[in-house]
XYZ file of C-alpha atoms in Angstrom:
616
model
C 6.319 -76.462 12.400
C 8.521 -74.170 10.267
C 5.839 -74.214 7.594
C 3.208 -73.073 10.106
C 5.445 -70.197 11.310
C 6.070 -69.137 7.713
C 2.342 -69.143 6.948
C 1.649 -67.153 10.133
C 4.274 -64.554 9.190
C 2.817 -64.207 5.697
C -0.633 -63.725 7.183
C 0.568 -61.037 9.560
C 2.268 -59.155 6.712
C -0.751 -59.154 4.384
C -1.786 -55.593 3.329
C -4.750 -53.834 4.915
C -6.947 -51.048 3.569
C -7.336 -47.785 5.489
C -10.833 -47.314 6.871
C -12.069 -43.745 6.370
C -14.558 -42.145 8.749
C -16.351 -39.844 6.316
C -18.093 -37.879 9.071
C -14.742 -37.157 10.676
C -13.248 -36.249 7.311
C -16.088 -33.839 6.569
C -15.566 -32.224 9.982
C -11.860 -31.893 9.164
C -12.662 -30.237 5.836
C -15.213 -27.811 7.233
C -13.243 -26.734 10.306
C -9.640 -26.877 9.144
C -9.195 -27.051 5.362
C -11.962 -24.752 4.144
C -12.646 -21.306 5.573
C -16.406 -21.496 4.907
C -19.075 -23.982 3.747
C -19.530 -21.785 0.662
C -16.690 -23.653 -1.071
C -19.135 -26.465 -1.839
C -20.491 -24.392 -4.729
C -17.017 -23.692 -6.051
C -16.348 -27.461 -6.113
C -19.572 -28.082 -8.022
C -18.763 -25.376 -10.571
C -15.197 -26.595 -10.800
C -16.196 -30.195 -11.511
C -18.666 -29.032 -14.155
C -16.173 -26.728 -15.881
C -13.450 -29.392 -15.816
C -15.830 -31.937 -17.307
C -16.691 -29.543 -20.161
C -12.997 -28.803 -20.708
C -12.290 -32.538 -20.926
C -15.085 -33.098 -23.456
C -14.025 -30.162 -25.610
C -10.486 -31.530 -25.707
C -11.953 -34.436 -27.683
C -15.013 -32.747 -29.228
C -14.220 -29.044 -29.832
C -17.789 -28.313 -30.938
C -19.442 -29.867 -27.871
C -21.895 -27.658 -25.951
C -20.514 -25.802 -22.934
C -23.396 -25.313 -20.508
C -23.659 -25.358 -16.713
C -27.083 -24.949 -15.138
C -27.939 -24.714 -11.424
C -31.519 -25.178 -10.198
C -32.692 -24.647 -6.633
C -35.422 -27.115 -5.758
C -37.778 -27.469 -2.839
C -39.102 -23.906 -2.736
C -37.069 -22.114 -0.076
C -34.058 -24.319 -0.639
C -32.843 -27.541 0.825
C -32.071 -29.151 -2.540
C -29.895 -28.196 -5.478
C -29.475 -29.652 -8.970
C -26.395 -28.909 -11.095
C -26.276 -29.980 -14.751
C -23.319 -29.825 -17.117
C -22.666 -30.886 -20.709
C -19.258 -32.316 -19.882
C -17.409 -35.563 -20.551
C -19.577 -37.697 -18.255
C -18.743 -41.019 -16.579
C -19.242 -44.710 -17.164
C -19.999 -47.232 -14.409
C -16.317 -48.151 -14.286
C -15.358 -44.492 -13.954
C -17.795 -44.064 -11.075
C -16.349 -46.993 -9.121
C -12.753 -45.916 -9.668
C -13.187 -42.161 -9.302
C -16.174 -41.061 -7.244
C -15.961 -43.893 -4.723
C -12.241 -43.497 -3.993
C -11.365 -40.622 -1.693
C -8.336 -38.720 -2.962
C -8.661 -40.024 -6.529
C -9.140 -37.278 -9.100
C -11.109 -37.616 -12.316
C -8.363 -35.543 -13.858
C -6.156 -38.666 -13.685
C -8.498 -40.640 -15.921
C -6.946 -42.218 -18.980
C -6.541 -39.790 -21.848
C -7.056 -36.692 -19.690
C -3.662 -36.359 -18.008
C -2.149 -34.520 -20.986
C -4.851 -31.852 -20.785
C -4.619 -31.500 -17.026
C -3.178 -27.997 -17.166
C -6.547 -26.819 -18.465
C -8.368 -28.048 -15.366
C -9.125 -26.039 -12.260
C -8.993 -28.823 -9.686
C -5.853 -30.803 -8.975
C -6.418 -32.500 -5.612
C -9.248 -34.961 -6.169
C -11.365 -33.899 -3.193
C -14.165 -32.906 -5.572
C -17.638 -33.866 -4.481
C -16.471 -34.714 -0.970
C -16.585 -30.999 -0.136
C -20.324 -30.985 -0.795
C -20.873 -33.062 2.339
C -20.048 -29.883 4.263
C -23.640 -28.737 3.492
C -25.322 -31.905 2.184
C -26.353 -35.142 3.880
C -26.917 -36.926 0.594
C -25.394 -36.565 -2.884
C -26.761 -38.185 -6.025
C -24.896 -38.138 -9.338
C -26.399 -39.182 -12.677
C -23.897 -39.248 -15.542
C -23.559 -40.426 -19.144
C -20.219 -40.707 -20.881
C -19.487 -38.756 -24.073
C -16.398 -40.908 -24.633
C -18.446 -44.128 -24.599
C -21.825 -43.107 -26.084
C -23.259 -46.631 -25.978
C -22.677 -47.016 -22.264
C -25.842 -46.618 -20.201
C -26.246 -43.719 -17.767
C -25.004 -44.498 -14.273
C -26.270 -43.325 -10.886
C -24.056 -42.907 -7.823
C -25.764 -42.109 -4.523
C -23.775 -41.418 -1.347
C -24.643 -40.518 2.239
C -22.524 -38.682 4.766
C -22.080 -41.887 6.769
C -19.700 -43.149 4.081
C -22.091 -45.552 2.331
C -22.845 -45.391 -1.381
C -24.693 -47.310 -4.110
C -24.071 -47.522 -7.853
C -26.540 -48.666 -10.492
C -27.106 -48.256 -14.217
C -30.180 -46.511 -15.603
C -32.173 -46.744 -18.846
C -30.848 -44.587 -21.706
C -33.827 -42.252 -21.472
C -32.851 -41.310 -17.917
C -30.067 -39.170 -19.421
C -30.408 -38.844 -23.231
C -27.366 -36.593 -23.693
C -23.794 -36.914 -22.370
C -23.010 -34.979 -19.243
C -23.556 -35.086 -15.511
C -26.256 -33.988 -13.081
C -25.511 -33.640 -9.377
C -28.317 -33.548 -6.802
C -27.699 -32.292 -3.268
C -30.010 -32.617 -0.261
C -29.096 -30.250 2.574
C -28.083 -31.525 5.984
C -30.106 -30.179 8.958
C -29.270 -26.527 9.595
C -27.598 -26.018 6.214
C -30.646 -25.381 4.007
C -29.809 -21.668 3.743
C -26.631 -22.546 1.827
C -28.822 -24.079 -0.871
C -31.333 -21.208 -1.114
C -31.720 -19.531 -4.512
C -30.457 -16.148 -3.325
C -27.354 -17.658 -1.706
C -26.607 -19.972 -4.648
C -26.868 -17.104 -7.158
C -24.623 -14.829 -5.062
C -21.987 -17.538 -4.604
C -22.103 -18.574 -8.249
C -21.529 -14.989 -9.391
C -18.762 -14.490 -6.858
C -16.907 -17.658 -7.824
C -17.768 -17.959 -11.496
C -18.188 -14.511 -13.065
C -15.048 -14.993 -15.191
C -15.560 -18.643 -16.192
C -15.229 -19.257 -19.940
C -18.523 -21.182 -20.313
C -22.229 -20.332 -20.124
C -23.166 -20.697 -16.440
C -26.650 -19.859 -15.176
C -28.675 -20.178 -11.981
C -32.154 -20.779 -13.307
C -32.499 -18.039 -15.926
C -29.949 -15.693 -14.286
C -26.592 -15.416 -16.044
C -23.539 -15.921 -13.835
C -20.654 -15.287 -16.204
C -19.871 -11.697 -17.194
C -17.260 -11.701 -19.942
C -15.061 -10.182 -21.068
C -13.562 -9.104 -17.749
C -13.895 -5.356 -17.005
C -10.184 -4.766 -17.696
C -10.399 -6.528 -21.088
C -13.465 -4.692 -22.427
C -13.387 -2.019 -25.114
C -14.387 1.487 -23.987
C -15.107 4.640 -26.010
C -12.330 6.611 -24.281
C -9.719 6.373 -21.512
C -11.981 8.501 -19.308
C -14.947 6.143 -19.701
C -12.670 3.179 -19.004
C -11.446 4.848 -15.820
C -15.053 5.427 -14.701
C -16.046 1.826 -15.465
C -13.062 0.400 -13.599
C -13.779 2.734 -10.685
C -17.311 1.337 -10.520
C -15.937 -2.205 -10.669
C -13.535 -1.443 -7.812
C -16.328 -0.026 -5.678
C -18.417 -3.163 -6.246
C -15.532 -5.471 -5.277
C -13.646 -3.572 -2.579
C -16.020 -0.839 -1.435
C -13.906 2.200 -2.402
C -13.479 4.463 -5.428
C -9.807 4.280 -6.469
C -7.434 7.150 -7.081
C -6.334 5.365 -10.233
C -6.147 1.935 -11.836
C -3.060 0.085 -13.085
C -3.237 -2.589 -15.781
C -1.556 -5.844 -14.761
C -0.764 -7.662 -17.987
C 1.965 -10.321 -17.776
C 1.438 -12.659 -20.789
C 4.401 -14.913 -19.974
C 2.879 -15.671 -16.574
C -0.687 -15.882 -17.873
C -1.747 -12.858 -15.814
C -4.473 -10.391 -16.718
C -6.026 -7.965 -14.267
C -5.948 -4.558 -12.655
C -4.586 -2.937 -9.487
C -6.683 -0.251 -7.820
C -4.933 2.547 -5.926
C -6.409 3.176 -2.487
C -7.869 6.664 -1.976
C -6.569 6.969 1.598
C -3.341 6.156 3.391
C -2.891 2.763 5.059
C -0.266 1.349 7.374
C 2.581 -0.547 5.665
C 1.994 -3.309 8.204
C -1.597 -3.804 7.045
C -1.812 -6.943 4.922
C -3.594 -6.313 1.654
C -6.218 -8.782 0.438
C -6.230 -9.354 -3.325
C -8.783 -11.263 -5.440
C -7.225 -14.002 -7.556
C -9.069 -16.043 -10.174
C -7.577 -19.297 -11.430
C -8.633 -19.946 -15.028
C -11.712 -17.846 -14.387
C -12.703 -19.400 -11.051
C -12.294 -17.235 -7.953
C -9.528 -18.805 -5.892
C -9.290 -16.337 -3.026
C -10.179 -12.785 -2.114
C -7.511 -12.608 0.579
C -4.253 -13.306 -1.289
C -1.536 -11.541 0.725
C 1.758 -12.417 -0.976
C 0.812 -11.427 -4.493
C 2.667 -8.083 -4.549
C 5.941 -6.792 -3.083
C 5.646 -5.466 0.478
C 6.148 -1.873 -0.667
C 3.018 -1.976 -2.866
C 0.650 -1.838 0.112
C -1.241 1.059 -1.452
C -3.079 -1.034 -4.087
C -5.676 -3.798 -4.163
C -5.615 -6.236 -7.085
C -8.047 -8.416 -8.937
C -6.634 -10.694 -11.620
C -6.989 -13.967 -13.471
C -4.116 -16.418 -13.871
C -3.518 -19.825 -15.386
C -0.002 -20.394 -14.068
C -0.051 -20.061 -10.279
C -0.563 -23.091 -8.048
C -3.291 -23.176 -5.400
C -2.871 -24.749 -1.973
C -4.768 -27.915 -1.048
C -7.804 -25.923 0.071
C -7.726 -23.940 -3.194
C -8.207 -20.796 -1.109
C -4.651 -19.434 -1.263
C -1.591 -19.390 -3.509
C 1.271 -21.821 -3.118
C 4.534 -20.037 -2.376
C 6.960 -21.191 -5.072
C 9.242 -19.796 -7.774
C 6.282 -19.058 -10.054
C 4.612 -16.874 -7.425
C 7.917 -15.121 -6.704
C 8.320 -14.376 -10.418
C 4.754 -13.073 -10.705
C 5.273 -10.891 -7.620
C 8.332 -9.321 -9.201
C 6.593 -8.833 -12.560
C 3.539 -7.190 -10.982
C 5.810 -4.940 -8.928
C 7.504 -3.920 -12.170
C 4.108 -2.953 -13.654
C 3.341 -0.713 -10.667
C 6.846 0.774 -10.853
C 6.344 1.508 -14.582
C 3.019 3.203 -13.795
C 4.735 5.509 -11.306
C 7.465 6.334 -13.813
C 4.827 7.100 -16.433
C 3.021 9.483 -14.100
C 6.285 11.274 -13.319
C 6.991 11.688 -17.018
C 3.569 12.626 -18.317
C 0.991 13.397 -15.639
C 2.506 15.343 -12.718
C -0.897 16.405 -11.366
C -2.056 12.827 -10.887
C 1.335 11.927 -9.449
C 1.114 14.777 -6.942
C -2.381 13.644 -5.908
C -1.085 10.114 -5.469
C 1.993 11.133 -3.456
C -0.097 13.341 -1.202
C -1.667 10.118 0.048
C 0.869 7.344 -0.569
C 4.339 8.897 -0.462
C 5.298 6.383 2.235
C 4.905 3.451 -0.155
C 6.983 5.135 -2.839
C 9.673 5.994 -0.292
C 9.747 2.370 0.771
C 10.332 1.353 -2.852
C 12.911 4.069 -3.484
C 15.066 2.860 -0.563
C 16.044 -0.237 -2.534
C 15.598 1.013 -6.087
C 18.006 3.756 -7.121
C 16.236 4.244 -10.440
C 12.932 4.861 -8.669
C 14.643 7.255 -6.255
C 16.116 9.160 -9.199
C 12.694 9.298 -10.889
C 10.809 10.368 -7.767
C 13.464 12.800 -6.498
C 11.665 15.907 -7.822
C 8.350 14.758 -6.364
C 8.704 13.058 -2.981
C 7.884 15.509 -0.138
C 10.152 15.990 2.890
C 9.805 18.233 5.920
C 12.610 20.795 5.877
C 13.490 24.141 7.416
C 12.457 25.646 4.060
C 9.021 24.023 4.214
C 7.713 20.922 2.416
C 10.185 20.330 -0.427
C 11.567 17.533 -2.552
C 15.174 16.528 -1.948
C 16.041 17.721 -5.443
C 14.802 21.242 -4.767
C 16.346 21.319 -1.301
C 19.748 20.199 -2.632
C 19.639 22.962 -5.231
C 19.205 25.550 -2.455
C 21.832 24.271 -0.008
C 25.416 23.182 -0.734
C 25.266 20.777 2.219
C 22.126 18.760 2.934
C 21.999 18.547 6.715
C 19.534 16.113 8.276
C 18.523 14.788 11.667
C 17.696 11.169 12.387
C 14.822 11.838 14.763
C 11.895 14.222 14.832
C 12.977 15.215 18.319
C 16.406 16.356 17.120
C 14.840 18.249 14.236
C 12.521 20.161 16.567
C 15.493 21.142 18.715
C 17.577 22.646 15.938
C 15.168 23.634 13.160
C 14.281 27.189 14.323
C 17.870 28.123 15.137
C 19.430 26.443 12.112
C 16.953 28.156 9.816
C 17.778 31.555 11.320
C 21.481 30.869 10.761
C 20.878 29.936 7.116
C 21.562 26.226 7.699
C 19.102 24.011 5.819
C 17.937 20.885 7.644
C 15.840 17.922 6.523
C 13.745 16.102 9.103
C 14.891 12.502 8.685
C 12.933 11.251 11.656
C 9.961 9.994 9.667
C 9.816 6.487 8.228
C 12.463 5.896 5.522
C 13.448 9.598 5.289
C 16.955 9.442 6.760
C 17.779 6.431 4.558
C 16.707 8.320 1.448
C 18.687 11.432 2.379
C 21.799 9.315 2.894
C 21.220 7.668 -0.502
C 21.010 11.059 -2.219
C 24.670 11.224 -3.374
C 24.287 7.877 -5.170
C 21.660 9.318 -7.538
C 22.781 12.956 -7.452
C 26.587 12.943 -7.713
C 28.311 15.834 -6.006
C 25.669 16.272 -3.320
C 27.107 16.570 0.187
C 25.013 15.047 2.956
C 25.817 15.483 6.653
C 24.012 14.523 9.821
C 23.332 17.577 11.968
C 24.335 17.194 15.613
C 24.692 19.514 18.582
C 28.322 20.322 17.790
C 27.465 21.358 14.228
C 24.656 23.636 15.386
C 26.817 25.215 18.080
C 29.589 25.798 15.555
C 27.201 27.813 13.378
C 26.259 30.113 16.248
C 28.242 33.352 16.695
C 30.714 33.418 19.534
C 30.507 36.163 22.144
C 33.412 38.614 22.512
C 35.970 37.013 24.918
C 36.009 40.143 27.070
C 32.222 39.975 27.469
C 32.317 36.292 28.302
C 35.092 36.909 30.841
C 32.994 39.631 32.500
C 30.106 37.147 32.792
C 32.243 34.313 34.154
C 30.644 34.523 37.624
C 27.156 34.291 36.109
C 28.150 31.367 33.850
C 29.822 29.586 36.788
C 26.657 29.821 38.879
C 24.518 28.634 35.948
C 26.810 25.680 35.197
C 26.901 24.652 38.829
C 23.092 24.583 38.881
C 22.724 22.359 35.804
C 25.734 20.132 36.371
C 23.710 17.567 38.393
C 21.401 17.251 35.372
C 24.284 16.405 33.065
C 24.020 19.669 31.157
C 26.645 22.330 30.350
C 25.950 26.029 29.813
C 27.320 27.881 26.768
C 26.976 31.559 25.811
C 26.451 32.383 22.138
C 24.817 35.083 19.995
C 22.213 33.929 17.485
C 18.933 34.692 15.829
C 16.028 34.844 16.306
C 16.366 37.253 19.197
C 13.117 36.008 20.708
C 14.708 32.670 21.652
C 16.443 33.114 25.032
C 17.944 29.632 25.294
C 18.417 26.512 23.217
C 18.771 22.969 24.548
C 21.068 20.805 22.410
C 22.084 17.187 22.750
C 22.552 14.144 20.542
C 21.954 10.429 20.848
C 25.357 9.831 22.440
C 24.629 12.435 25.101
C 21.183 10.986 25.770
C 22.656 7.515 26.019
C 25.229 8.699 28.547
C 22.513 10.488 30.512
C 20.360 7.343 30.626
C 23.385 5.320 31.771
C 24.137 7.779 34.554
C 20.529 7.690 35.772
C 20.522 3.905 35.773
C 23.812 3.903 37.688
C 22.317 6.098 40.413
C 19.383 3.757 40.905
C 21.311 0.464 40.677
C 22.741 -1.647 43.468
C 26.492 -1.799 44.062
C 27.099 -4.602 41.573
C 25.173 -3.019 38.699
C 26.444 0.435 39.580
C 29.979 -0.870 39.131
C 29.132 -2.449 35.784
C 27.353 0.685 34.529
C 30.183 2.836 35.810
C 32.634 0.887 33.670
C 30.519 1.769 30.633
C 30.883 5.506 31.244
C 31.613 7.198 27.933
C 33.437 10.337 26.937
C 30.572 11.600 24.789
C 29.768 15.325 25.015
C 27.063 16.250 27.457
C 23.888 18.091 26.632
C 24.216 21.837 26.605
C 22.014 24.840 27.289
C 23.005 27.578 24.825
C 22.111 31.029 26.164
C 21.426 33.728 23.579
C 23.411 36.836 24.500
C 21.358 38.884 22.017
C 18.157 38.201 23.961
C 17.197 41.064 26.370
C 16.057 38.636 29.077
C 19.403 36.837 29.087
C 21.215 40.172 29.393
C 19.131 41.107 32.420
C 19.611 37.719 34.066
C 23.368 37.791 33.417
C 23.588 41.112 35.299
C 22.166 39.644 38.521
C 24.372 39.410 41.594
C 22.213 36.996 43.608
C 23.718 33.533 42.980
C 20.572 31.748 44.199
C 18.377 33.809 41.885
C 20.739 33.090 38.970
C 20.324 29.365 39.694
C 16.517 29.615 39.756
C 16.467 31.624 36.511
C 18.810 29.112 34.850
C 16.533 26.226 35.825
C 13.575 28.111 34.337
C 15.466 28.711 31.092
C 16.441 25.038 30.974
C 12.839 23.881 31.429
C 11.527 26.368 28.867
C 14.145 25.172 26.338
C 13.073 21.546 26.877
C 9.440 22.468 26.292
C 10.295 24.463 23.167
C 12.147 21.451 21.752
C 9.102 19.282 22.615
C 11.362 16.930 24.526
C 9.807 14.315 26.825
C 10.373 15.392 30.423
C 12.042 13.097 32.924
C 10.784 13.137 36.526
C 13.835 15.227 37.450
C 12.981 17.734 34.713
C 9.374 18.026 35.882
C 10.517 18.576 39.456
C 12.958 21.248 38.251
C 10.209 23.098 36.374
C 7.948 23.118 39.428
C 10.785 24.191 41.707
C 11.930 27.024 39.450
C 8.374 28.268 38.930
C 7.695 28.399 42.684
C 11.114 29.986 43.242
C 10.430 32.775 40.786
C 7.009 33.427 42.318
C 8.553 33.680 45.763
C 11.239 36.029 44.499
C 8.684 38.214 42.672
C 6.425 38.530 45.738
C 9.164 38.810 48.406
C 9.498 42.185 50.194
C 11.122 43.469 53.392
C 8.723 46.438 53.641
C 6.506 46.241 56.803
C 3.705 48.074 55.030
C 3.516 45.362 52.315
C 3.725 42.495 54.801
C 0.276 43.381 56.177
C -0.963 43.736 59.794
C 0.710 41.665 62.483
């Protein structure tokens, strides 16, 4: 009895082999692993190139030929021949018939694996994405006496293997025959095969042809000799237009020998958003890996598109993207350094080209300069900023002004720029992307520079005070004006400033706006929230309306005796100051503008004269 139980247990623990549904696996590949059926041709080229590489590792003088022939007239069948290492019958059973097994693991080839393109062993399986039947005829160069072998597989998972007479394949190498599945014949048409072969294989190191049409085009455009730098620039510009569809502002050589990188970066001719993900073309040992590599460059280098060849970076399982690892991080840093060196070179030797570049892509350089003090120091004389003195670099602006004042928002700049400029106070608009950060970093690269944020108090302090006797005489006017604007959270101040044409100036800062928003929320909240918001009341200064005593209109208004008319005029001045500062209007502000406008019209047309009132 115990013996029977033991035998039963052994039977239940015996190993089983996974059953693979090839149709399901092909569906998985086509819909989830690969982005397009076109990868079938890359796999065919890859297998052929790897086979040649393996043969040349043992026979350096062996031929290196890959030939693709479209058969069946309009397509539907494809034949691919290579002069590679070939396979024996044993190799076919152990390699082609085992899903996930790579020929690169064959005995004697592991040491040369770094020279191969493929590393995942999917190989011919990808061809079932477009083919319903695959036939492989191969003869081994390693075992010349072995007969040719034929492997034929269908997309239902069945396959046959048989040996052939020697004359069936006189020379070592492999021929792959594909028969298209229904609806996929177009993928095997001559025009499509030639286009895909050139796209994937233009930089392959061997002689690849579709029929009589050459596929490879070596050396790569960035490695060719040109009569002059100008002719090289024209040729690379043409290459960029063919690949990416634009003529570049400039080209940057990307040569990193330690990482096995050779290529070129093309500078975009128009500005792009930093959030836009750049798509770069990456070749792996000559074979196009992807044309949508996104993590190849630092985030700040969004103004270039790259095409390069590498032998060190790892592809993902689909071989359509780069694997994020330490090698890729190192390459990203090295390529960023090349672009940084190009910018430094322009600054030192070609200011006209640098100016043309910055006119389009200053945002990218500013993004870099935020974290790179050396780049900020280099670009300081060139990066443009909006200032009260016009478009200037920070270097030139700092030379003109002992204190570099700046605002953190465009809104604040628009409030103070006209007045500050008239008072001789220089201001930099730090409201644009990265600008305030760069202004604050200025002392670190330009010792002795004083940088200060410009707020309402600073502006008011630079305005001339009015004689105390004059201000005392206008106390009734100022009291009426303040009473009118107090519900809006705004004080009224009398100053004398230029230009004379500005009757009033609205000044506030972020703290004042925050307090104003809190107060508005408190008014609209229920008792509970009103109590909570009330406890958050701050002591920040309120917004202020600065009246210009030098302005003739203000002098006339300040001489009025009618308190109601003073209030209406003050509301009009307040609304006009908001509009001049290009401030967004709250509903209360819009209502005030309408009310003051109607009030002034009524005052202007009001009359007690019976003759002007018209007939009864």
